Amino acid sequence: MTPPAAPAAAPLPEVTAGLLANIRAAAERGHDPLVVFDLDETLYSNDHRTLRILQEYAHTHAARLGAFYDLMGRLSPGDVHYGVATTLRAAGVRDDALIADVQAFWAARFFTNAYAQVDLARSGAVELVNLVYEAGGVPCYLTGRDAPGMLLGTVTALQRDGFPIGTVDTRTILKPDATTPDAVYKAAVITHLRRTGDVVGAFDNEPGLCNLFKRAFPQATVVWVDSSHAPGAPTLDADIATVRHFTELLPARAHDRGEP
Ligand SMILES: [Mg+2]
């Protein structure tokens, strides 16, 4: 009797298939196939972290700021925009002194180990990084976060959420100094990565950093994650893919973005 045919594997999106082909080619050359993943607003959404801090401020000062407390209680992660002031003004806050005070409260907490753990992974990010890892790619978490202030919280969240980390075939790269601009730091890291493997893929939410990677590694699969980014970003270069959710890069049957 003929056994039933195994179900055909779901096809991979073209960008993912290209990335996996790049990984295989680098491995065949005997090089580490490095795939660079930014963290903030790329693998992770920072909206929950910001919202948690805004609500903490509201709860801390609830006795004297009743209306603000009520307003913050109604906010959800989807109401968080790039920048605390923009978020508060969009929510209807008009008091500039209050906005400045909340901004300072946020800045004292946002870039810390404890609050980094409030972040949640973006849709499909864990699955995509594991797909890359299982194909032989070396995930390189390259972030503008600083190691003195944020390494422990970053590693805790990555491990908790199921990202491959802590093994010989992963890399976790944070800034030694929080004051170095991200673009300057990442350009310096590129010089090092070049000597230690083949960068075959890069993912970032900042168009300027995607351009930096594409210009440094023209053969790499570079993907812009269209979540949020700093104001005044340059135009994206040609041959850079755009996704909103990592689920767009997974095999078709591995996800469902239909109605809830
Ligand atoms: Mg980022």
GROMACS .gro file of C-alpha atoms and ligand atoms in nm:
model
  261
    1MET     CA    1   0.000   0.000   0.000
    2THR     CA    2   0.131   0.341  -0.088
    3PRO     CA    3   0.187   0.556   0.221
    4PRO     CA    4   0.012   0.891   0.219
    5ALA     CA    5   0.228   1.168   0.080
    6ALA     CA    6   0.386   1.391   0.341
    7PRO     CA    7   0.238   1.739   0.337
    8ALA     CA    8   0.446   1.975   0.126
    9ALA     CA    9   0.655   2.220   0.328
   10ALA     CA   10   0.504   2.565   0.327
   11PRO     CA   11   0.699   2.792   0.094
   12LEU     CA   12   0.927   3.051   0.247
   13PRO     CA   13   0.883   3.416   0.158
   14GLU     CA   14   1.143   3.528  -0.096
   15VAL     CA   15   1.335   3.750   0.147
   16THR     CA   16   1.370   3.465   0.397
   17ALA     CA   17   1.470   3.216   0.129
   18GLY     CA   18   1.738   3.462   0.015
   19LEU     CA   19   1.867   3.505   0.368
   20LEU     CA   20   1.888   3.129   0.427
   21ALA     CA   21   2.072   3.088   0.094
   22ASN     CA   22   2.319   3.355   0.210
   23ILE     CA   23   2.367   3.165   0.536
   24ARG     CA   24   2.437   2.838   0.355
   25ALA     CA   25   2.682   3.006   0.118
   26ALA     CA   26   2.882   3.163   0.403
   27ALA     CA   27   2.889   2.832   0.591
   28GLU     CA   28   3.018   2.658   0.278
   29ARG     CA   29   3.300   2.915   0.265
   30GLY     CA   30   3.385   2.812   0.623
   31HIS     CA   31   3.283   3.148   0.768
   32ASP     CA   32   3.041   3.233   1.046
   33PRO     CA   33   2.716   3.352   0.880
   34LEU     CA   34   2.640   3.658   1.093
   35VAL     CA   35   2.285   3.793   1.101
   36VAL     CA   36   2.256   4.124   1.283
   37PHE     CA   37   1.942   4.201   1.479
   38ASP     CA   38   1.877   4.536   1.645
   39LEU     CA   39   1.668   4.512   1.962
   40ASP     CA   40   1.471   4.831   2.032
   41GLU     CA   41   1.173   4.861   1.799
   42THR     CA   42   1.318   4.576   1.590
   43LEU     CA   43   1.301   4.246   1.783
   44TYR     CA   44   1.134   4.423   2.076
   45SER     CA   45   0.853   4.671   2.113
   46ASN     CA   46   0.939   4.939   2.368
   47ASP     CA   47   0.581   5.061   2.404
   48HIS     CA   48   0.509   4.854   2.714
   49ARG     CA   49   0.827   4.981   2.881
   50THR     CA   50   0.736   5.344   2.818
   51LEU     CA   51   0.373   5.290   2.917
   52ARG     CA   52   0.479   5.121   3.242
   53ILE     CA   53   0.695   5.421   3.332
   54LEU     CA   54   0.424   5.676   3.246
   55GLN     CA   55   0.176   5.485   3.458
   56GLU     CA   56   0.428   5.455   3.741
   57TYR     CA   57   0.463   5.833   3.738
   58ALA     CA   58   0.084   5.868   3.743
   59HIS     CA   59   0.047   5.628   4.035
   60THR     CA   60   0.336   5.789   4.226
   61HIS     CA   61   0.173   6.132   4.197
   62ALA     CA   62  -0.192   6.022   4.196
   63ALA     CA   63  -0.283   6.219   4.507
   64ARG     CA   64  -0.209   6.553   4.341
   65LEU     CA   65  -0.259   6.462   3.972
   66GLY     CA   66  -0.596   6.291   3.961
   67ALA     CA   67  -0.678   6.378   3.599
   68PHE     CA   68  -0.336   6.264   3.478
   69TYR     CA   69  -0.375   5.940   3.676
   70ASP     CA   70  -0.711   5.874   3.509
   71LEU     CA   71  -0.572   5.960   3.166
   72MET     CA   72  -0.269   5.731   3.199
   73GLY     CA   73  -0.494   5.452   3.321
   74ARG     CA   74  -0.675   5.462   2.990
   75LEU     CA   75  -0.361   5.451   2.771
   76SER     CA   76  -0.262   5.131   2.595
   77PRO     CA   77   0.064   5.032   2.421
   78GLY     CA   78  -0.084   5.139   2.088
   79ASP     CA   79  -0.108   5.498   2.218
   80VAL     CA   80   0.269   5.522   2.270
   81HIS     CA   81   0.451   5.724   2.003
   82TYR     CA   82   0.819   5.796   1.945
   83GLY     CA   83   0.907   6.035   2.227
   84VAL     CA   84   0.743   6.089   2.564
   85ALA     CA   85   0.631   6.445   2.487
   86THR     CA   86   0.465   6.335   2.161
   87THR     CA   87   0.287   6.054   2.343
   88LEU     CA   88   0.161   6.280   2.621
   89ARG     CA   89   0.048   6.559   2.386
   90ALA     CA   90  -0.134   6.306   2.165
   91ALA     CA   91  -0.310   6.183   2.480
   92GLY     CA   92  -0.424   6.539   2.553
   93VAL     CA   93  -0.169   6.660   2.811
   94ARG     CA   94  -0.111   7.035   2.770
   95ASP     CA   95   0.098   7.122   3.081
   96ASP     CA   96   0.457   7.171   2.960
   97ALA     CA   97   0.604   7.160   3.312
   98LEU     CA   98   0.428   6.829   3.376
   99ILE     CA   99   0.552   6.692   3.043
  100ALA     CA  100   0.910   6.791   3.131
  101ASP     CA  101   0.883   6.626   3.472
  102VAL     CA  102   0.744   6.303   3.325
  103GLN     CA  103   1.017   6.310   3.062
  104ALA     CA  104   1.287   6.327   3.332
  105PHE     CA  105   1.115   6.046   3.531
  106TRP     CA  106   1.105   5.834   3.213
  107ALA     CA  107   1.472   5.905   3.123
  108ALA     CA  108   1.587   5.795   3.469
  109ARG     CA  109   1.420   5.457   3.425
  110PHE     CA  110   1.393   5.366   3.058
  111PHE     CA  111   1.763   5.284   3.006
  112THR     CA  112   1.797   5.041   3.296
  113ASN     CA  113   1.811   4.665   3.353
  114ALA     CA  114   1.488   4.654   3.549
  115TYR     CA  115   1.273   4.832   3.294
  116ALA     CA  116   1.429   4.660   2.990
  117GLN     CA  117   1.254   4.347   3.112
  118VAL     CA  118   0.914   4.510   3.063
  119ASP     CA  119   0.964   4.499   2.685
  120LEU     CA  120   0.779   4.237   2.483
  121ALA     CA  121   0.905   4.072   2.164
  122ARG     CA  122   0.748   4.193   1.841
  123SER     CA  123   0.520   3.962   1.646
  124GLY     CA  124   0.709   3.669   1.491
  125ALA     CA  125   1.052   3.791   1.610
  126VAL     CA  126   1.131   3.486   1.825
  127GLU     CA  127   1.024   3.249   1.547
  128LEU     CA  128   1.226   3.429   1.278
  129VAL     CA  129   1.547   3.443   1.485
  130ASN     CA  130   1.513   3.074   1.568
  131LEU     CA  131   1.454   2.993   1.200
  132VAL     CA  132   1.781   3.175   1.119
  133TYR     CA  133   1.962   3.001   1.406
  134GLU     CA  134   1.844   2.654   1.311
  135ALA     CA  135   1.957   2.718   0.952
  136GLY     CA  136   2.311   2.779   1.081
  137GLY     CA  137   2.300   3.158   1.106
  138VAL     CA  138   2.472   3.329   1.400
  139PRO     CA  139   2.232   3.581   1.553
  140CYS     CA  140   2.421   3.895   1.656
  141TYR     CA  141   2.211   4.112   1.883
  142LEU     CA  142   2.360   4.453   1.814
  143THR     CA  143   2.195   4.724   2.015
  144GLY     CA  144   2.245   5.084   2.113
  145ARG     CA  145   2.176   4.987   2.474
  146ASP     CA  146   2.478   5.023   2.703
  147ALA     CA  147   2.632   4.722   2.875
  148PRO     CA  148   2.695   4.887   3.216
  149GLY     CA  149   2.330   4.985   3.253
  150MET     CA  150   2.136   4.731   3.049
  151LEU     CA  151   2.323   4.405   2.980
  152LEU     CA  152   2.161   4.200   3.257
  153GLY     CA  153   1.806   4.310   3.178
  154THR     CA  154   1.864   4.258   2.808
  155VAL     CA  155   1.998   3.904   2.849
  156THR     CA  156   1.721   3.817   3.095
  157ALA     CA  157   1.451   3.924   2.851
  158LEU     CA  158   1.612   3.755   2.549
  159GLN     CA  159   1.645   3.426   2.737
  160ARG     CA  160   1.296   3.449   2.888
  161ASP     CA  161   1.139   3.511   2.550
  162GLY     CA  162   1.306   3.216   2.376
  163PHE     CA  163   1.570   3.389   2.167
  164PRO     CA  164   1.890   3.181   2.125
  165ILE     CA  165   2.151   3.339   2.353
  166GLY     CA  166   2.456   3.253   2.560
  167THR     CA  167   2.589   2.988   2.320
  168VAL     CA  168   2.907   2.977   2.114
  169ASP     CA  169   2.706   3.048   1.801
  170THR     CA  170   2.532   3.368   1.913
  171ARG     CA  171   2.664   3.715   1.991
  172THR     CA  172   2.529   3.985   2.216
  173ILE     CA  173   2.684   4.326   2.154
  174LEU     CA  174   2.606   4.632   2.366
  175LYS     CA  175   2.778   4.970   2.385
  176PRO     CA  176   3.051   5.013   2.645
  177ASP     CA  177   2.940   5.374   2.689
  178ALA     CA  178   2.583   5.505   2.670
  179THR     CA  179   2.690   5.842   2.529
  180THR     CA  180   2.824   5.707   2.197
  181PRO     CA  181   2.571   5.774   1.917
  182ASP     CA  182   2.418   5.452   1.778
  183ALA     CA  183   2.529   5.515   1.419
  184VAL     CA  184   2.891   5.580   1.525
  185TYR     CA  185   2.892   5.272   1.745
  186LYS     CA  186   2.735   5.041   1.487
  187ALA     CA  187   2.977   5.160   1.218
  188ALA     CA  188   3.268   5.069   1.447
  189VAL     CA  189   3.117   4.728   1.518
  190ILE     CA  190   3.079   4.665   1.143
  191THR     CA  191   3.457   4.695   1.108
  192HIS     CA  192   3.500   4.424   1.371
  193LEU     CA  193   3.226   4.196   1.231
  194ARG     CA  194   3.394   4.205   0.890
  195ARG     CA  195   3.703   4.038   1.038
  196THR     CA  196   3.516   3.771   1.230
  197GLY     CA  197   3.257   3.635   0.989
  198ASP     CA  198   3.036   3.713   0.689
  199VAL     CA  199   2.748   3.951   0.760
  200VAL     CA  200   2.473   3.791   0.551
  201GLY     CA  201   2.171   3.968   0.701
  202ALA     CA  202   2.074   4.271   0.907
  203PHE     CA  203   1.748   4.391   1.059
  204ASP     CA  204   1.689   4.739   1.201
  205ASN     CA  205   1.404   4.985   1.253
  206GLU     CA  206   1.619   5.288   1.167
  207PRO     CA  207   1.636   5.352   0.791
  208GLY     CA  208   1.979   5.515   0.831
  209LEU     CA  209   2.121   5.206   1.000
  210CYS     CA  210   1.971   4.979   0.731
  211ASN     CA  211   2.149   5.195   0.472
  212LEU     CA  212   2.472   5.167   0.672
  213PHE     CA  213   2.453   4.787   0.665
  214LYS     CA  214   2.352   4.766   0.298
  215ARG     CA  215   2.643   4.991   0.196
  216ALA     CA  216   2.888   4.789   0.408
  217PHE     CA  217   2.755   4.449   0.296
  218PRO     CA  218   2.587   4.485  -0.047
  219GLN     CA  219   2.525   4.110  -0.077
  220ALA     CA  220   2.349   4.084   0.260
  221THR     CA  221   1.974   4.058   0.307
  222VAL     CA  222   1.891   4.387   0.482
  223VAL     CA  223   1.543   4.434   0.623
  224TRP     CA  224   1.387   4.754   0.754
  225VAL     CA  225   1.136   4.685   1.031
  226ASP     CA  226   0.869   4.951   0.988
  227SER     CA  227   0.772   4.998   1.354
  228SER     CA  228   0.883   5.343   1.466
  229HIS     CA  229   1.203   5.538   1.420
  230ALA     CA  230   1.371   5.864   1.513
  231PRO     CA  231   1.242   6.175   1.336
  232GLY     CA  232   1.437   6.305   1.035
  233ALA     CA  233   1.535   5.960   0.905
  234PRO     CA  234   1.691   5.942   0.556
  235THR     CA  235   1.525   5.769   0.262
  236LEU     CA  236   1.577   5.395   0.254
  237ASP     CA  237   1.832   5.279  -0.004
  238ALA     CA  238   1.735   5.044  -0.286
  239ASP     CA  239   1.735   4.668  -0.233
  240ILE     CA  240   1.633   4.686   0.131
  241ALA     CA  241   1.325   4.482   0.217
  242THR     CA  242   1.051   4.627   0.437
  243VAL     CA  243   0.837   4.438   0.685
  244ARG     CA  244   0.601   4.554   0.952
  245HIS     CA  245   0.584   4.220   1.134
  246PHE     CA  246   0.835   3.935   1.135
  247THR     CA  247   0.545   3.702   1.067
  248GLU     CA  248   0.566   3.827   0.707
  249LEU     CA  249   0.900   3.641   0.686
  250LEU     CA  250   0.777   3.309   0.825
  251PRO     CA  251   0.643   3.017   0.621
  252ALA     CA  252   0.288   3.097   0.518
  253ARG     CA  253   0.124   2.841   0.744
  254ALA     CA  254   0.328   2.929   1.052
  255HIS     CA  255   0.116   3.230   1.139
  256ASP     CA  256  -0.225   3.379   1.108
  257ARG     CA  257  -0.284   3.750   1.095
  258GLY     CA  258  -0.657   3.720   1.033
  259GLU     CA  259  -0.936   3.874   1.237
  260PRO     CA  260  -0.907   3.810   1.613
  261MG      MG  261   1.623   5.021   1.716
   0.00000   0.00000   0.00000
